[in-house]
Tab-separated table of C-alpha atoms in Angstrom:
chain	number	residue	atom	x	y	z
A	1	UNK	CA	-166.329	25.963	-133.028
A	2	UNK	CA	-164.662	26.528	-129.669
A	3	UNK	CA	-165.508	29.382	-127.325
A	4	UNK	CA	-163.944	30.120	-123.961
A	5	UNK	CA	-166.105	31.376	-121.105
A	6	UNK	CA	-164.861	32.705	-117.766
A	7	UNK	CA	-166.317	34.270	-114.619
A	8	UNK	CA	-163.022	35.635	-113.337
A	9	UNK	CA	-161.740	32.350	-111.886
A	10	UNK	CA	-163.383	29.373	-113.551
A	11	UNK	CA	-162.618	29.045	-117.251
A	12	UNK	CA	-164.044	26.434	-119.585
A	13	UNK	CA	-164.012	25.653	-123.275
A	14	UNK	CA	-167.258	25.004	-125.120
A	15	UNK	CA	-166.675	23.229	-128.430
A	16	UNK	CA	-169.924	22.814	-130.368
A	17	UNK	CA	-169.678	19.872	-132.777
A	18	UNK	CA	-173.412	19.211	-133.052
A	19	UNK	CA	-175.336	19.209	-136.313
A	20	UNK	CA	-177.401	22.243	-135.385
A	21	UNK	CA	-178.385	21.955	-131.727
A	22	UNK	CA	-179.108	25.177	-129.860
A	23	UNK	CA	-177.591	23.810	-126.634
A	24	UNK	CA	-174.456	25.953	-126.810
A	25	UNK	CA	-176.415	29.170	-127.327
A	26	UNK	CA	-178.884	28.289	-124.566
A	27	UNK	CA	-175.985	27.638	-122.203
A	28	UNK	CA	-174.352	30.990	-122.955
A	29	UNK	CA	-177.654	32.801	-122.340
A	30	UNK	CA	-178.144	30.893	-119.086
A	31	UNK	CA	-174.661	31.810	-117.823
A	32	UNK	CA	-174.997	35.547	-118.555
A	33	UNK	CA	-174.084	37.980	-117.079
A	34	UNK	CA	-171.844	35.953	-114.763
A	35	UNK	CA	-169.686	34.470	-117.524
A	36	UNK	CA	-168.163	36.341	-120.446
A	37	UNK	CA	-166.517	35.054	-123.589
A	38	UNK	CA	-162.731	35.428	-123.433
A	39	UNK	CA	-159.829	34.813	-125.797
A	40	UNK	CA	-157.645	31.748	-125.426
A	41	UNK	CA	-154.083	32.966	-124.926
A	42	UNK	CA	-152.689	29.424	-124.885
A	43	UNK	CA	-151.198	29.956	-121.419
A	44	UNK	CA	-154.152	30.316	-119.052
A	45	UNK	CA	-155.361	27.057	-117.508
A	46	UNK	CA	-158.644	25.758	-118.881
A	47	UNK	CA	-160.498	24.033	-116.031
A	48	UNK	CA	-162.955	22.102	-118.184
A	49	UNK	CA	-163.305	21.287	-121.873
A	50	UNK	CA	-166.790	20.373	-123.071
A	51	UNK	CA	-167.221	18.884	-126.546
A	52	UNK	CA	-170.869	18.989	-127.597
A	53	UNK	CA	-172.048	16.175	-129.891
A	54	UNK	CA	-175.410	14.910	-131.083
A	55	UNK	CA	-176.937	12.160	-128.975
A	56	UNK	CA	-176.838	9.800	-131.972
A	57	UNK	CA	-173.032	10.077	-132.045
A	58	UNK	CA	-172.712	8.250	-128.717
A	59	UNK	CA	-171.158	4.974	-129.825
A	60	UNK	CA	-173.203	1.811	-129.028
A	61	UNK	CA	-169.969	0.211	-127.800
A	62	UNK	CA	-169.633	2.979	-125.206
A	63	UNK	CA	-173.277	2.482	-124.276
A	64	UNK	CA	-172.690	-1.231	-123.696
A	65	UNK	CA	-170.013	-0.385	-121.118
A	66	UNK	CA	-172.539	1.552	-119.018
A	67	UNK	CA	-174.010	-1.000	-116.596
A	68	UNK	CA	-173.635	0.482	-113.093
A	69	UNK	CA	-176.593	2.622	-111.912
A	70	UNK	CA	-175.729	5.976	-110.381
A	71	UNK	CA	-177.530	9.174	-109.405
A	72	UNK	CA	-175.868	12.435	-110.436
A	73	UNK	CA	-178.476	14.559	-108.710
A	74	UNK	CA	-181.663	13.831	-106.796
A	75	UNK	CA	-184.087	16.656	-106.010
A	76	UNK	CA	-187.793	17.455	-105.764
A	77	UNK	CA	-187.604	19.862	-108.742
A	78	UNK	CA	-189.155	18.259	-111.855
A	79	UNK	CA	-186.564	17.349	-114.482
A	80	UNK	CA	-183.560	17.952	-112.228
A	81	UNK	CA	-183.164	14.414	-110.896
A	82	UNK	CA	-180.464	12.912	-113.115
A	83	UNK	CA	-179.844	9.148	-113.207
A	84	UNK	CA	-177.294	7.374	-115.374
A	85	UNK	CA	-175.619	4.047	-115.999
A	86	UNK	CA	-171.846	4.274	-115.722
A	87	UNK	CA	-168.951	2.341	-117.183
A	88	UNK	CA	-165.178	2.349	-117.631
A	89	UNK	CA	-162.963	1.296	-120.535
A	90	UNK	CA	-159.748	-0.163	-119.049
A	91	UNK	CA	-158.001	-0.032	-122.423
A	92	UNK	CA	-158.388	3.724	-122.908
A	93	UNK	CA	-158.855	4.779	-119.280
A	94	UNK	CA	-161.967	6.723	-120.267
A	95	UNK	CA	-165.193	6.771	-118.252
A	96	UNK	CA	-168.699	6.744	-119.690
A	97	UNK	CA	-172.205	7.525	-118.480
A	98	UNK	CA	-175.536	7.110	-120.231
A	99	UNK	CA	-179.024	8.382	-119.382
A	100	UNK	CA	-181.371	6.186	-121.417
A	101	UNK	CA	-184.427	8.317	-120.642
A	102	UNK	CA	-183.048	11.554	-122.105
A	103	UNK	CA	-180.464	9.812	-124.316
A	104	UNK	CA	-177.609	11.852	-122.882
A	105	UNK	CA	-174.114	10.378	-122.925
A	106	UNK	CA	-170.832	11.389	-121.302
A	107	UNK	CA	-167.355	10.394	-122.478
A	108	UNK	CA	-165.025	11.526	-119.700
A	109	UNK	CA	-161.265	11.973	-120.023
A	110	UNK	CA	-160.223	12.856	-116.482
A	111	UNK	CA	-156.552	13.306	-117.352
A	112	UNK	CA	-157.397	16.046	-119.856
A	113	UNK	CA	-160.371	17.513	-117.930
A	114	UNK	CA	-162.439	16.895	-121.050
A	115	UNK	CA	-166.032	15.716	-121.384
A	116	UNK	CA	-167.559	14.592	-124.657
A	117	UNK	CA	-171.181	15.542	-124.012
A	118	UNK	CA	-173.730	13.838	-126.270
A	119	UNK	CA	-177.241	15.214	-126.177
A	120	UNK	CA	-180.041	16.928	-128.040
A	121	UNK	CA	-182.422	19.727	-127.000
A	122	UNK	CA	-183.704	17.829	-123.953
A	123	UNK	CA	-180.146	17.525	-122.579
A	124	UNK	CA	-180.042	21.087	-121.255
A	125	UNK	CA	-180.430	20.233	-117.553
A	126	UNK	CA	-177.641	17.646	-117.787
A	127	UNK	CA	-175.398	20.241	-119.455
A	128	UNK	CA	-175.964	23.105	-117.035
A	129	UNK	CA	-175.521	20.833	-114.025
A	130	UNK	CA	-172.208	19.562	-115.408
A	131	UNK	CA	-170.896	23.084	-115.996
A	132	UNK	CA	-172.348	24.639	-112.833
A	133	UNK	CA	-171.547	22.040	-110.221
A	134	UNK	CA	-168.063	21.276	-111.480
A	135	UNK	CA	-167.478	25.027	-111.591
A	136	UNK	CA	-168.379	25.324	-107.912
A	137	UNK	CA	-165.807	22.639	-107.092
A	138	UNK	CA	-163.152	24.463	-109.134
A	139	UNK	CA	-163.990	27.682	-107.302
A	140	UNK	CA	-163.594	25.975	-103.927
A	141	UNK	CA	-160.282	24.430	-104.990
A	142	UNK	CA	-159.039	27.894	-105.997
A	143	UNK	CA	-159.905	29.399	-102.610
A	144	UNK	CA	-163.374	30.851	-103.155
A	145	UNK	CA	-166.218	30.201	-100.744
A	146	UNK	CA	-169.803	29.675	-101.833
A	147	UNK	CA	-172.305	31.566	-99.707
A	148	UNK	CA	-175.834	30.174	-99.705
A	149	UNK	CA	-177.328	33.556	-100.478
A	150	UNK	CA	-179.440	35.668	-102.755
A	151	UNK	CA	-177.925	39.043	-103.592
A	152	UNK	CA	-178.899	42.514	-104.751
A	153	UNK	CA	-177.025	45.638	-105.803
A	154	UNK	CA	-177.494	48.604	-103.459
A	155	UNK	CA	-178.045	52.160	-104.754
A	156	UNK	CA	-174.342	52.914	-104.180
A	157	UNK	CA	-173.283	49.891	-106.273
A	158	UNK	CA	-172.243	47.623	-103.401
A	159	UNK	CA	-173.385	44.012	-103.231
A	160	UNK	CA	-175.816	43.037	-100.481
A	161	UNK	CA	-175.847	39.305	-99.683
A	162	UNK	CA	-178.983	37.782	-98.155
A	163	UNK	CA	-177.869	34.540	-96.554
A	164	UNK	CA	-179.057	31.762	-94.324
A	165	UNK	CA	-180.457	28.271	-94.238
A	166	UNK	CA	-183.261	27.050	-96.483
A	167	UNK	CA	-186.512	28.687	-95.414
A	168	UNK	CA	-184.883	31.675	-93.719
A	169	UNK	CA	-186.421	34.033	-96.257
A	170	UNK	CA	-183.639	34.781	-98.710
A	171	UNK	CA	-185.887	35.044	-101.766
A	172	UNK	CA	-188.631	36.894	-99.868
A	173	UNK	CA	-186.155	39.485	-98.593
A	174	UNK	CA	-184.459	39.824	-101.974
A	175	UNK	CA	-187.790	40.472	-103.682
A	176	UNK	CA	-188.853	42.996	-101.045
A	177	UNK	CA	-185.653	44.949	-101.729
A	178	UNK	CA	-185.754	44.706	-105.526
A	179	UNK	CA	-189.460	45.507	-105.787
A	180	UNK	CA	-188.877	48.620	-103.672
A	181	UNK	CA	-187.197	49.968	-106.856
A	182	UNK	CA	-184.071	50.918	-104.887
A	183	UNK	CA	-182.091	47.725	-105.473
A	184	UNK	CA	-181.187	45.589	-108.493
A	185	UNK	CA	-181.394	41.806	-108.673
A	186	UNK	CA	-177.874	40.309	-108.686
A	187	UNK	CA	-177.922	36.587	-107.862
A	188	UNK	CA	-180.615	34.119	-106.914
A	189	UNK	CA	-179.220	31.351	-104.724
A	190	UNK	CA	-175.426	31.382	-104.510
A	191	UNK	CA	-172.717	34.007	-104.170
A	192	UNK	CA	-169.029	33.309	-104.838
A	193	UNK	CA	-166.713	35.190	-102.487
A	194	UNK	CA	-162.959	35.637	-102.682
A	195	UNK	CA	-160.438	38.137	-101.339
A	196	UNK	CA	-158.905	40.703	-103.702
A	197	UNK	CA	-156.529	43.282	-102.202
A	198	UNK	CA	-158.128	42.839	-98.790
A	199	UNK	CA	-161.686	43.353	-100.029
A	200	UNK	CA	-164.350	40.728	-100.603
A	201	UNK	CA	-165.228	40.303	-104.250
A	202	UNK	CA	-168.731	38.948	-104.832
A	203	UNK	CA	-169.688	37.155	-108.029
A	204	UNK	CA	-173.156	35.950	-108.893
A	205	UNK	CA	-173.950	32.423	-110.023
A	206	UNK	CA	-176.501	31.159	-112.569
A	207	UNK	CA	-179.409	29.185	-111.185
A	208	UNK	CA	-182.954	28.063	-111.859
A	209	UNK	CA	-185.017	30.118	-109.373
A	210	UNK	CA	-187.423	28.348	-107.028
A	211	UNK	CA	-189.973	30.846	-105.719
A	212	UNK	CA	-192.163	30.118	-102.705
A	213	UNK	CA	-195.915	30.136	-103.269
A	214	UNK	CA	-196.282	32.425	-100.253
A	215	UNK	CA	-193.877	34.860	-101.899
A	216	UNK	CA	-195.925	34.781	-105.109
A	217	UNK	CA	-199.045	35.632	-103.109
A	218	UNK	CA	-197.243	38.515	-101.450
A	219	UNK	CA	-196.183	39.855	-104.858
A	220	UNK	CA	-199.115	39.207	-107.241
A	221	UNK	CA	-197.669	41.417	-109.981
A	222	UNK	CA	-194.487	39.352	-109.957
A	223	UNK	CA	-196.562	36.165	-110.107
A	224	UNK	CA	-198.200	37.491	-113.279
A	225	UNK	CA	-194.851	38.362	-114.865
A	226	UNK	CA	-193.565	34.879	-114.091
A	227	UNK	CA	-196.754	33.323	-115.498
A	228	UNK	CA	-197.449	31.812	-112.070
A	229	UNK	CA	-200.594	33.770	-111.160
A	230	UNK	CA	-202.727	30.623	-111.352
A	231	UNK	CA	-200.448	28.954	-108.801
A	232	UNK	CA	-200.678	31.946	-106.459
A	233	UNK	CA	-204.482	31.970	-106.745
A	234	UNK	CA	-204.878	28.250	-106.062
A	235	UNK	CA	-205.496	28.165	-102.303
A	236	UNK	CA	-205.123	24.380	-102.232
A	237	UNK	CA	-201.369	24.905	-102.703
A	238	UNK	CA	-199.517	25.499	-99.430
A	239	UNK	CA	-197.548	28.706	-98.821
A	240	UNK	CA	-194.449	26.626	-98.197
A	241	UNK	CA	-194.407	24.945	-101.600
A	242	UNK	CA	-192.056	26.278	-104.271
A	243	UNK	CA	-192.337	26.631	-108.000
A	244	UNK	CA	-189.617	26.601	-110.633
A	245	UNK	CA	-189.372	29.511	-113.045
A	246	UNK	CA	-187.078	30.096	-115.992
A	247	UNK	CA	-183.982	32.209	-115.236
A	248	UNK	CA	-184.616	34.509	-118.185
A	249	UNK	CA	-188.197	35.042	-116.951
A	250	UNK	CA	-186.957	36.020	-113.495
A	251	UNK	CA	-184.393	38.479	-114.868
A	252	UNK	CA	-186.998	39.964	-117.214
A	253	UNK	CA	-189.530	40.294	-114.388
A	254	UNK	CA	-187.135	42.114	-112.067
A	255	UNK	CA	-184.818	45.055	-112.458
A	256	UNK	CA	-181.599	43.091	-112.832
A	257	UNK	CA	-177.989	44.218	-112.741
A	258	UNK	CA	-176.158	43.846	-116.062
A	259	UNK	CA	-172.995	43.044	-114.085
A	260	UNK	CA	-172.027	39.700	-112.606
A	261	UNK	CA	-169.321	40.934	-110.231
A	262	UNK	CA	-168.969	43.584	-107.519
A	263	UNK	CA	-167.697	44.324	-104.007
A	264	UNK	CA	-169.504	42.879	-100.993
A	265	UNK	CA	-170.881	45.661	-98.808
A	266	UNK	CA	-173.473	44.091	-96.499
A	267	UNK	CA	-174.640	40.667	-95.337
A	268	UNK	CA	-178.279	40.375	-94.264
A	269	UNK	CA	-179.459	37.333	-92.296
A	270	UNK	CA	-183.270	37.213	-92.478
A	271	UNK	CA	-185.740	35.294	-90.366
A	272	UNK	CA	-189.148	35.702	-91.971
A	273	UNK	CA	-190.688	33.014	-89.752
A	274	UNK	CA	-190.832	35.570	-86.932
A	275	UNK	CA	-194.060	37.477	-87.464
A	276	UNK	CA	-194.573	41.068	-86.500
A	277	UNK	CA	-192.977	44.366	-87.369
A	278	UNK	CA	-189.690	44.145	-89.251
A	279	UNK	CA	-186.679	44.638	-86.980
A	280	UNK	CA	-183.174	45.233	-88.351
A	281	UNK	CA	-180.189	45.064	-85.975
A	282	UNK	CA	-176.458	45.448	-86.568
A	283	UNK	CA	-174.444	42.375	-85.601
A	284	UNK	CA	-171.310	42.401	-83.465
A	285	UNK	CA	-168.009	40.649	-84.128
A	286	UNK	CA	-168.745	37.533	-82.052
A	287	UNK	CA	-172.129	37.012	-83.701
A	288	UNK	CA	-170.560	37.488	-87.133
A	289	UNK	CA	-167.830	34.930	-86.431
A	290	UNK	CA	-170.447	32.490	-85.177
A	291	UNK	CA	-172.313	32.827	-88.468
A	292	UNK	CA	-169.158	32.534	-90.582
A	293	UNK	CA	-168.305	29.238	-88.911
A	294	UNK	CA	-171.883	27.929	-88.750
A	295	UNK	CA	-172.853	24.939	-90.932
A	296	UNK	CA	-175.621	26.799	-92.793
A	297	UNK	CA	-174.148	29.944	-94.354
A	298	UNK	CA	-171.647	28.372	-96.767
A	299	UNK	CA	-171.820	25.391	-99.109
A	300	UNK	CA	-168.964	22.962	-99.714
A	301	UNK	CA	-168.985	21.506	-103.244
A	302	UNK	CA	-166.524	18.725	-102.369
A	303	UNK	CA	-169.490	17.182	-100.533
A	304	UNK	CA	-171.814	17.416	-103.568
A	305	UNK	CA	-172.118	14.250	-105.644
A	306	UNK	CA	-173.174	16.472	-108.560
A	307	UNK	CA	-169.791	18.240	-108.344
A	308	UNK	CA	-167.602	15.167	-107.936
A	309	UNK	CA	-169.257	12.158	-109.614
A	310	UNK	CA	-167.129	12.330	-112.783
A	311	UNK	CA	-163.781	12.478	-110.956
A	312	UNK	CA	-162.511	15.426	-113.015
A	313	UNK	CA	-160.897	16.989	-109.940
A	314	UNK	CA	-159.485	15.254	-106.872
A	315	UNK	CA	-161.486	16.764	-104.020
A	316	UNK	CA	-159.868	14.655	-101.308
A	317	UNK	CA	-157.859	17.521	-99.809
A	318	UNK	CA	-160.732	20.029	-99.674
A	319	UNK	CA	-162.344	20.859	-96.326
A	320	UNK	CA	-165.259	22.809	-94.867
A	321	UNK	CA	-163.184	25.866	-93.986
A	322	UNK	CA	-163.328	29.570	-94.803
A	323	UNK	CA	-159.831	30.866	-95.704
A	324	UNK	CA	-158.450	33.329	-93.103
A	325	UNK	CA	-158.199	36.195	-95.597
A	326	UNK	CA	-161.894	35.833	-96.416
A	327	UNK	CA	-162.792	35.762	-92.707
A	328	UNK	CA	-160.880	39.024	-92.250
A	329	UNK	CA	-162.624	40.567	-95.222
A	330	UNK	CA	-166.059	39.470	-94.015
A	331	UNK	CA	-165.401	41.085	-90.638
A	332	UNK	CA	-164.896	44.345	-92.520
A	333	UNK	CA	-168.398	44.521	-94.047
A	334	UNK	CA	-171.733	45.327	-92.416
A	335	UNK	CA	-173.824	42.468	-91.038
A	336	UNK	CA	-177.515	42.818	-90.221
A	337	UNK	CA	-180.034	40.567	-88.521
A	338	UNK	CA	-183.424	41.119	-90.182
A	339	UNK	CA	-186.269	39.583	-88.164
A	340	UNK	CA	-189.840	39.577	-89.461
A	341	UNK	CA	-191.107	40.631	-92.868
A	342	UNK	CA	-191.621	43.981	-94.537
A	343	UNK	CA	-195.232	43.001	-95.179
A	344	UNK	CA	-197.274	40.118	-93.848
A	345	UNK	CA	-197.790	37.183	-96.174
A	346	UNK	CA	-201.364	36.834	-97.355
A	347	UNK	CA	-202.924	33.962	-95.430
A	348	UNK	CA	-204.728	31.185	-97.235
């Protein structure tokens, strides 16, 4: 059965042909509330078509073509490093990839933007990375920019982005705001921005949250809700280490917005490494432009192997540049420098 899911710009078809796998349902839960099921009108472009099949249906002949080692994604997070053997069938023009460890297979038809995805319950990480990272590339190709940011919903309904480089304190600041009971959790690690009628539309993006151990110690009640209290209490674990938690656990533990889209109102740039009393300053135009064009605030999927490895979209013409209309829109929202932390981290 085919379903069509869309986040306002990126639309994909999910055709479940498995013998009873829960992968399709798990994917839909993971993507909520950022993606909604939509009707297929037969005219709107479908950016990706995913055909789900059982792992056992991956033909041994296809498997035998897969001889070239490749890494789809390499990361410190357990289970998220994805390695495959790749191959090509010159007669059909189709590409194949096979992960022998998880028994996940890909049958890729680049001309039709279609992937036959073969996997069982343990294939979930492969599936979400295919859908997520290709989606980011589609968004970039359509003119969106991807801000490396957490985000919350302010009391007036506007979206507050919390951006910056890794370690700046995005998650810490987001949690301080949400746990104040005045803000709602909106997005954990990425924010998609585009210009609509001169305003900046902000859409959240599904992710697997990585929470710093220091943050867990600062918020012991949250650590309990995430079932990570033992980690927070183990003083042999450094503050700077991070722990993975399930997306549904994070949304259940926090007051989360039921919406996946809103209007950008404020950008906060934290620096939690600076100890002392929290200081919040408004930023001027020159400082804002410097941040917009800095190498740390935005991400460029055409540079991600995880977004491009399958060749479903030619990323050769894409560049690290923020479209002028988005720059203008970003200059029209509030920007704040937030130095220090609302409360000191508990020292080990």
